[in-house]
Amino acid sequence: MILQMFKKTKVLNLERSYRAPIDTVWRAWTEPDMLRQWWGPEKTFVPECDVDLRVGGALHIVMEAGPEMGKYQGTRWPMSGTFTHIERPTRLTYDARSWTEGEEEGTTIHHTNDITLTGNDGSTTVRMHITISRIGPKAKMAAFGMKWGYKAQLGKLEKLLSDQA
């Protein structure tokens, strides 16, 4: 049953609006110091974040489970990608792979993330279109949970942006 449900989630579409200007939201997506503050679900933090913001440039973010995650504390989930499309400040696309550190061969998920920002009177709408193209044999549950993870981090982005206001 879980595999049947997953088949319906190979393409994820999310949308969220923020009370923040488009330039601020763009910086939150593209500046390492800001990305570190909101990337990943609750109870995780980002010890590594590198952004080479140009087509062909690399994106590398490592999420790590904090103490609140109990037995998972210290588990690291890297994501490495390459920017394929950049239109400042409205669109950002990258091909990426995510995995559990130390288990890369079986846990890697390949995905393309297309982020579109639309500004309107000091507010910004973020639309994410994620296409999952390949899932390692030990990553099916992680891939199934990606939508929840993205929703959680978009909530953290809202808190960061409201703190910036």
Coordinates of N, CA and C in Angstrom, one line a residue:
M1 N 0.8 -1.2 0.0 CA 0.0 0.0 0.0 C 0.9 1.3 0.0
I2 N 1.9 1.3 0.8 CA 2.8 2.5 0.8 C 3.4 2.7 -0.5
L3 N 3.8 1.7 -1.2 CA 4.4 1.9 -2.6 C 3.3 2.4 -3.5
Q4 N 2.1 2.0 -3.4 CA 1.0 2.5 -4.2 C 0.8 4.0 -3.9
M5 N 0.9 4.4 -2.7 CA 0.7 5.8 -2.3 C 1.9 6.6 -2.9
F6 N 3.1 6.0 -2.8 CA 4.3 6.7 -3.2 C 4.2 7.0 -4.7
K7 N 3.7 6.1 -5.5 CA 3.6 6.3 -6.9 C 2.9 7.6 -7.2
K8 N 1.9 8.0 -6.4 CA 1.2 9.2 -6.6 C 2.0 10.5 -6.2
T9 N 3.1 10.3 -5.5 CA 3.8 11.5 -5.0 C 5.2 11.7 -5.7
K10 N 5.4 11.1 -6.9 CA 6.7 11.3 -7.6 C 6.9 12.7 -8.0
V11 N 5.8 13.4 -8.1 CA 5.8 14.9 -8.4 C 5.1 15.6 -7.2
L12 N 5.8 16.5 -6.6 CA 5.3 17.2 -5.5 C 5.1 18.7 -5.9
N13 N 4.0 19.2 -5.5 CA 3.7 20.7 -5.8 C 3.3 21.3 -4.5
L14 N 4.0 22.3 -4.1 CA 3.7 23.0 -2.8 C 3.7 24.5 -3.1
E15 N 2.9 25.2 -2.4 CA 2.7 26.7 -2.5 C 2.5 27.3 -1.2
R16 N 3.2 28.4 -0.9 CA 3.1 29.1 0.3 C 3.4 30.6 0.1
S17 N 2.6 31.4 0.8 CA 2.8 32.9 0.6 C 3.3 33.4 1.9
Y18 N 4.2 34.4 1.8 CA 4.9 35.1 2.9 C 4.7 36.6 2.8
R19 N 4.6 37.2 4.0 CA 4.6 38.7 4.1 C 6.0 39.2 4.1
A20 N 6.6 39.1 3.0 CA 8.0 39.5 2.8 C 8.2 39.9 1.4
P21 N 9.1 40.9 1.1 CA 9.4 41.2 -0.3 C 10.1 40.1 -1.0
I22 N 9.9 40.1 -2.3 CA 10.5 39.0 -3.1 C 12.0 39.0 -3.0
D23 N 12.7 40.1 -2.8 CA 14.2 40.1 -2.7 C 14.6 39.4 -1.4
T24 N 13.9 39.6 -0.3 CA 14.2 39.0 0.9 C 14.0 37.5 0.8
V25 N 12.9 37.0 0.2 CA 12.7 35.6 0.0 C 13.7 35.0 -0.9
W26 N 14.1 35.7 -1.9 CA 15.2 35.2 -2.8 C 16.5 35.0 -2.0
R27 N 16.8 36.0 -1.2 CA 18.0 35.8 -0.4 C 18.0 34.6 0.6
A28 N 16.8 34.4 1.1 CA 16.6 33.2 2.0 C 16.9 31.9 1.3
W29 N 16.6 31.9 0.0 CA 16.8 30.7 -0.8 C 18.2 30.6 -1.3
T30 N 19.0 31.7 -1.4 CA 20.2 31.7 -2.1 C 21.5 32.1 -1.3
E31 N 21.3 32.6 -0.1 CA 22.4 33.0 0.8 C 22.6 31.9 1.9
P32 N 23.8 31.3 2.0 CA 24.0 30.3 2.9 C 23.6 30.6 4.4
D33 N 24.0 31.9 4.8 CA 23.6 32.2 6.2 C 22.1 32.2 6.5
M34 N 21.3 32.6 5.5 CA 19.9 32.5 5.7 C 19.4 31.1 5.5
L35 N 19.9 30.4 4.5 CA 19.4 29.0 4.3 C 19.6 28.1 5.5
R36 N 20.8 28.3 6.2 CA 21.1 27.5 7.4 C 20.0 27.7 8.5
Q37 N 19.3 28.8 8.5 CA 18.4 29.1 9.6 C 17.0 28.4 9.4
W38 N 16.7 28.0 8.1 CA 15.4 27.5 7.9 C 15.3 26.1 7.2
W39 N 16.4 25.7 6.6 CA 16.4 24.5 5.8 C 16.2 23.2 6.7
G40 N 15.3 22.4 6.3 CA 15.1 21.1 7.0 C 14.0 21.2 8.0
P41 N 13.4 20.0 8.3 CA 12.3 20.0 9.3 C 12.7 20.4 10.7
E42 N 11.8 20.5 11.6 CA 12.0 20.8 13.0 C 13.0 19.8 13.5
K43 N 13.7 20.1 14.5 CA 14.6 19.3 15.3 C 15.9 18.9 14.5
T44 N 16.1 19.6 13.3 CA 17.3 19.4 12.6 C 18.0 20.8 12.5
F45 N 19.3 20.7 12.2 CA 20.1 22.0 12.0 C 21.0 21.7 10.8
V46 N 21.6 22.8 10.3 CA 22.4 22.7 9.1 C 23.9 23.1 9.4
P47 N 24.8 22.1 9.6 CA 26.2 22.4 9.9 C 27.0 22.8 8.7
E48 N 26.5 22.4 7.5 CA 27.2 22.7 6.3 C 26.3 23.3 5.2
C49 N 26.7 24.4 4.6 CA 25.8 25.0 3.5 C 26.7 25.8 2.6
D50 N 26.8 25.4 1.3 CA 27.5 26.1 0.3 C 26.6 26.3 -0.9
V51 N 26.7 27.5 -1.4 CA 25.9 27.9 -2.6 C 26.8 28.7 -3.6
D52 N 26.9 28.1 -4.8 CA 27.6 28.7 -5.9 C 26.5 29.1 -6.9
L53 N 25.9 30.3 -6.7 CA 24.7 30.7 -7.4 C 25.0 31.1 -8.8
R54 N 25.2 30.1 -9.7 CA 25.3 30.4 -11.1 C 24.9 29.0 -11.8
V55 N 24.4 29.1 -13.0 CA 24.1 27.9 -13.8 C 25.3 27.1 -13.9
G56 N 25.2 25.8 -13.4 CA 26.4 24.9 -13.4 C 27.0 24.9 -12.0
G57 N 26.7 25.9 -11.2 CA 27.2 26.0 -9.8 C 26.6 25.0 -8.9
A58 N 27.3 24.7 -7.8 CA 26.9 23.7 -6.8 C 26.1 24.2 -5.7
L59 N 25.2 23.4 -5.2 CA 24.5 23.6 -4.0 C 24.8 22.4 -3.1
H60 N 25.2 22.6 -1.8 CA 25.5 21.5 -0.9 C 25.0 21.9 0.4
I61 N 24.0 21.1 1.0 CA 23.5 21.4 2.3 C 23.4 20.1 3.1
V62 N 23.9 20.1 4.3 CA 23.8 19.0 5.2 C 22.9 19.3 6.3
M63 N 21.8 18.5 6.5 CA 21.0 18.5 7.6 C 21.5 17.5 8.7
E64 N 21.4 17.9 9.9 CA 21.7 16.9 11.0 C 20.7 16.9 12.0
A65 N 20.4 15.7 12.5 CA 19.4 15.5 13.5 C 19.9 16.0 14.9
G66 N 19.1 16.9 15.5 CA 19.4 17.4 16.8 C 19.1 16.5 18.0
P67 N 19.4 16.8 19.2 CA 19.2 16.0 20.3 C 17.7 15.6 20.5
E68 N 16.8 16.5 20.1 CA 15.4 16.2 20.2 C 14.9 15.0 19.4
M69 N 15.8 14.5 18.5 CA 15.4 13.4 17.6 C 15.8 12.1 18.2
G70 N 16.2 12.1 19.5 CA 16.5 10.8 20.2 C 17.5 10.0 19.5
K71 N 17.2 8.7 19.2 CA 18.1 7.8 18.7 C 18.7 8.2 17.3
Y72 N 18.0 9.2 16.6 CA 18.5 9.7 15.3 C 19.5 10.8 15.5
Q73 N 19.7 11.3 16.7 CA 20.6 12.4 17.0 C 22.0 12.1 16.3
G74 N 22.4 13.1 15.6 CA 23.7 13.0 14.9 C 23.6 12.5 13.5
T75 N 22.5 11.9 13.1 CA 22.3 11.4 11.7 C 22.4 12.6 10.8
R76 N 23.1 12.4 9.7 CA 23.3 13.5 8.7 C 22.7 13.1 7.4
W77 N 22.0 14.1 6.8 CA 21.4 13.9 5.5 C 21.9 15.0 4.5
P78 N 22.9 14.7 3.8 CA 23.4 15.6 2.8 C 22.5 15.7 1.6
M79 N 22.6 16.9 0.9 CA 22.0 17.1 -0.4 C 23.0 17.9 -1.2
S80 N 23.3 17.3 -2.4 CA 24.2 18.0 -3.3 C 23.5 18.2 -4.6
G81 N 23.6 19.3 -5.2 CA 23.0 19.6 -6.5 C 23.7 20.6 -7.3
T82 N 23.2 20.8 -8.5 CA 23.7 21.7 -9.5 C 22.6 22.6 -10.0
F83 N 22.9 23.9 -10.0 CA 21.9 24.8 -10.5 C 21.8 24.7 -12.0
T84 N 20.5 24.6 -12.6 CA 20.3 24.4 -14.0 C 19.6 25.6 -14.6
H85 N 19.0 26.4 -13.7 CA 18.2 27.6 -14.2 C 18.2 28.6 -13.1
I86 N 18.5 29.9 -13.4 CA 18.5 30.9 -12.4 C 17.9 32.2 -13.1
E87 N 16.8 32.7 -12.6 CA 16.3 34.0 -13.0 C 16.1 34.9 -11.7
R88 N 17.0 35.7 -11.4 CA 16.9 36.5 -10.2 C 15.8 37.5 -10.3
P89 N 14.9 37.7 -9.4 CA 14.7 37.0 -8.2 C 13.4 36.1 -8.3
T90 N 13.2 35.5 -9.4 CA 11.9 34.8 -9.6 C 11.9 33.3 -9.7
R91 N 13.1 32.8 -10.1 CA 13.1 31.3 -10.4 C 14.5 30.7 -10.1
L92 N 14.4 29.5 -9.6 CA 15.6 28.8 -9.2 C 15.4 27.3 -9.4
T93 N 16.2 26.7 -10.2 CA 16.0 25.3 -10.5 C 17.3 24.5 -10.3
Y94 N 17.3 23.4 -9.6 CA 18.5 22.6 -9.4 C 18.2 21.1 -9.5
D95 N 19.1 20.3 -10.0 CA 19.1 18.9 -9.9 C 19.9 18.5 -8.7
A96 N 19.3 17.5 -7.9 CA 20.0 17.2 -6.7 C 19.8 15.7 -6.4
R97 N 20.7 15.3 -5.4 CA 20.5 14.0 -4.8 C 20.7 14.2 -3.3
S98 N 19.9 13.4 -2.6 CA 19.9 13.5 -1.1 C 20.1 12.1 -0.6
W99 N 20.7 11.9 0.5 CA 21.0 10.6 1.1 C 21.2 10.7 2.6
T100 N 21.3 9.5 3.2 CA 21.7 9.4 4.6 C 23.2 9.1 4.6
E101 N 23.9 10.0 5.3 CA 25.4 9.8 5.3 C 25.8 8.5 5.8
G102 N 26.8 7.8 5.1 CA 27.2 6.5 5.5 C 26.4 5.4 4.8
E103 N 25.3 5.8 4.2 CA 24.5 4.8 3.5 C 24.1 5.3 2.1
E104 N 25.0 6.0 1.5 CA 24.7 6.7 0.2 C 24.2 5.7 -0.9
E105 N 24.8 4.5 -1.0 CA 24.4 3.6 -2.1 C 22.9 3.3 -2.1
G106 N 22.4 3.0 -0.9 CA 21.0 2.5 -0.8 C 20.0 3.6 -0.5
T107 N 20.4 4.7 -0.1 CA 19.5 5.7 0.4 C 19.3 7.0 -0.5
T108 N 20.0 7.0 -1.6 CA 20.0 8.2 -2.4 C 18.7 8.4 -3.2
I109 N 18.2 9.6 -3.1 CA 17.0 10.1 -3.8 C 17.4 11.1 -4.8
H110 N 17.1 11.0 -6.1 CA 17.5 12.0 -7.1 C 16.2 12.8 -7.4
H111 N 16.4 14.1 -7.4 CA 15.2 15.0 -7.6 C 15.6 16.3 -8.2
T112 N 14.6 16.9 -8.9 CA 14.8 18.2 -9.5 C 13.8 19.1 -8.8
N113 N 14.3 20.2 -8.3 CA 13.5 21.2 -7.6 C 13.4 22.5 -8.4
D114 N 12.2 22.9 -8.7 CA 12.0 24.1 -9.5 C 11.2 25.1 -8.5
I115 N 11.8 26.2 -8.1 CA 11.2 27.1 -7.2 C 10.9 28.4 -8.0
T116 N 9.6 28.8 -7.9 CA 9.2 30.1 -8.5 C 8.7 31.0 -7.4
L117 N 9.2 32.3 -7.5 CA 8.8 33.3 -6.5 C 8.0 34.4 -7.3
T118 N 6.8 34.8 -6.8 CA 6.0 35.8 -7.4 C 5.7 36.9 -6.3
G119 N 6.2 38.1 -6.5 CA 6.0 39.2 -5.6 C 4.7 40.0 -5.9
N120 N 4.1 40.4 -4.8 CA 2.9 41.2 -5.0 C 2.7 42.1 -3.7
D121 N 2.9 43.4 -3.8 CA 2.6 44.4 -2.7 C 3.3 44.0 -1.4
G122 N 4.6 43.6 -1.5 CA 5.4 43.3 -0.3 C 5.2 41.9 0.2
S123 N 4.4 41.1 -0.5 CA 4.3 39.7 -0.2 C 4.9 38.9 -1.3
T124 N 5.2 37.6 -1.0 CA 5.8 36.7 -2.0 C 5.2 35.4 -1.9
T125 N 4.8 34.8 -3.0 CA 4.3 33.4 -3.1 C 5.4 32.6 -3.6
V126 N 5.7 31.5 -2.9 CA 6.7 30.5 -3.3 C 6.0 29.3 -3.8
R127 N 6.3 28.8 -5.0 CA 5.8 27.6 -5.6 C 6.9 26.7 -5.8
M128 N 6.8 25.5 -5.3 CA 7.8 24.4 -5.5 C 7.3 23.3 -6.3
H129 N 8.0 22.9 -7.4 CA 7.6 21.8 -8.2 C 8.8 20.8 -8.1
I130 N 8.6 19.7 -7.4 CA 9.7 18.7 -7.2 C 9.4 17.4 -8.0
T131 N 10.3 17.0 -8.8 CA 10.2 15.8 -9.5 C 11.2 14.8 -9.0
I132 N 10.7 13.7 -8.4 CA 11.6 12.6 -7.9 C 11.8 11.6 -9.0
S133 N 13.1 11.5 -9.5 CA 13.3 10.6 -10.6 C 13.9 9.2 -10.3
R134 N 14.5 9.1 -9.1 CA 15.1 7.8 -8.8 C 15.2 7.7 -7.2
I135 N 14.9 6.5 -6.7 CA 14.8 6.3 -5.3 C 15.6 5.1 -5.0
G136 N 16.6 5.2 -4.1 CA 17.4 4.0 -3.7 C 16.5 3.0 -2.9
P137 N 16.9 1.7 -2.9 CA 16.1 0.7 -2.3 C 15.8 0.9 -0.8
K138 N 16.6 1.6 -0.1 CA 16.4 1.9 1.3 C 15.8 3.3 1.5
A139 N 15.4 3.9 0.5 CA 14.9 5.3 0.6 C 13.4 5.5 0.3
K140 N 12.7 4.5 0.2 CA 11.3 4.6 -0.2 C 10.5 5.4 0.8
M141 N 10.7 5.1 2.1 CA 9.9 5.8 3.2 C 10.4 7.3 3.2
A142 N 11.7 7.5 3.1 CA 12.2 8.9 3.1 C 11.6 9.7 1.9
A143 N 11.5 9.1 0.7 CA 10.9 9.8 -0.4 C 9.5 10.0 -0.2
F144 N 8.8 9.1 0.4 CA 7.4 9.3 0.8 C 7.2 10.4 1.7
G145 N 8.1 10.6 2.6 CA 8.0 11.7 3.6 C 8.6 13.1 3.1
M146 N 9.0 13.2 1.9 CA 9.6 14.4 1.4 C 8.6 15.6 1.4
K147 N 7.3 15.3 1.1 CA 6.3 16.3 1.1 C 6.2 16.9 2.5
W148 N 6.1 16.1 3.5 CA 6.0 16.5 4.9 C 7.3 17.4 5.2
G149 N 8.4 16.9 4.8 CA 9.7 17.6 5.2 C 9.7 19.0 4.5
Y150 N 9.3 19.1 3.2 CA 9.3 20.4 2.6 C 8.3 21.3 3.2
K151 N 7.1 20.8 3.6 CA 6.1 21.6 4.2 C 6.6 22.2 5.6
A152 N 7.3 21.3 6.3 CA 7.9 21.7 7.6 C 8.9 22.8 7.4
Q153 N 9.8 22.7 6.4 CA 10.8 23.7 6.3 C 10.2 25.0 5.7
L154 N 9.2 24.9 4.9 CA 8.5 26.2 4.5 C 7.9 26.9 5.7
G155 N 7.5 26.1 6.7 CA 7.0 26.8 7.9 C 8.1 27.4 8.7
K156 N 9.3 26.8 8.7 CA 10.5 27.5 9.3 C 10.9 28.7 8.5
L157 N 10.7 28.7 7.2 CA 11.0 29.9 6.4 C 10.1 31.0 6.8
E158 N 8.8 30.7 7.0 CA 7.9 31.7 7.5 C 8.3 32.4 8.8
K159 N 8.8 31.6 9.7 CA 9.2 32.2 11.0 C 10.5 33.0 10.8
L160 N 11.4 32.6 9.9 CA 12.6 33.4 9.7 C 12.2 34.7 9.0
L161 N 11.3 34.7 8.0 CA 10.9 35.9 7.3 C 10.1 36.9 8.3
S162 N 9.3 36.3 9.2 CA 8.6 37.2 10.1 C 9.5 37.8 11.1
D163 N 10.6 37.1 11.4 CA 11.6 37.7 12.4 C 12.4 38.8 11.7
Q164 N 12.5 38.7 10.3 CA 13.3 39.7 9.6 C 12.5 41.0 9.4
A165 N 11.2 40.9 9.5 CA 10.3 42.1 9.3 C 10.4 43.1 10.3

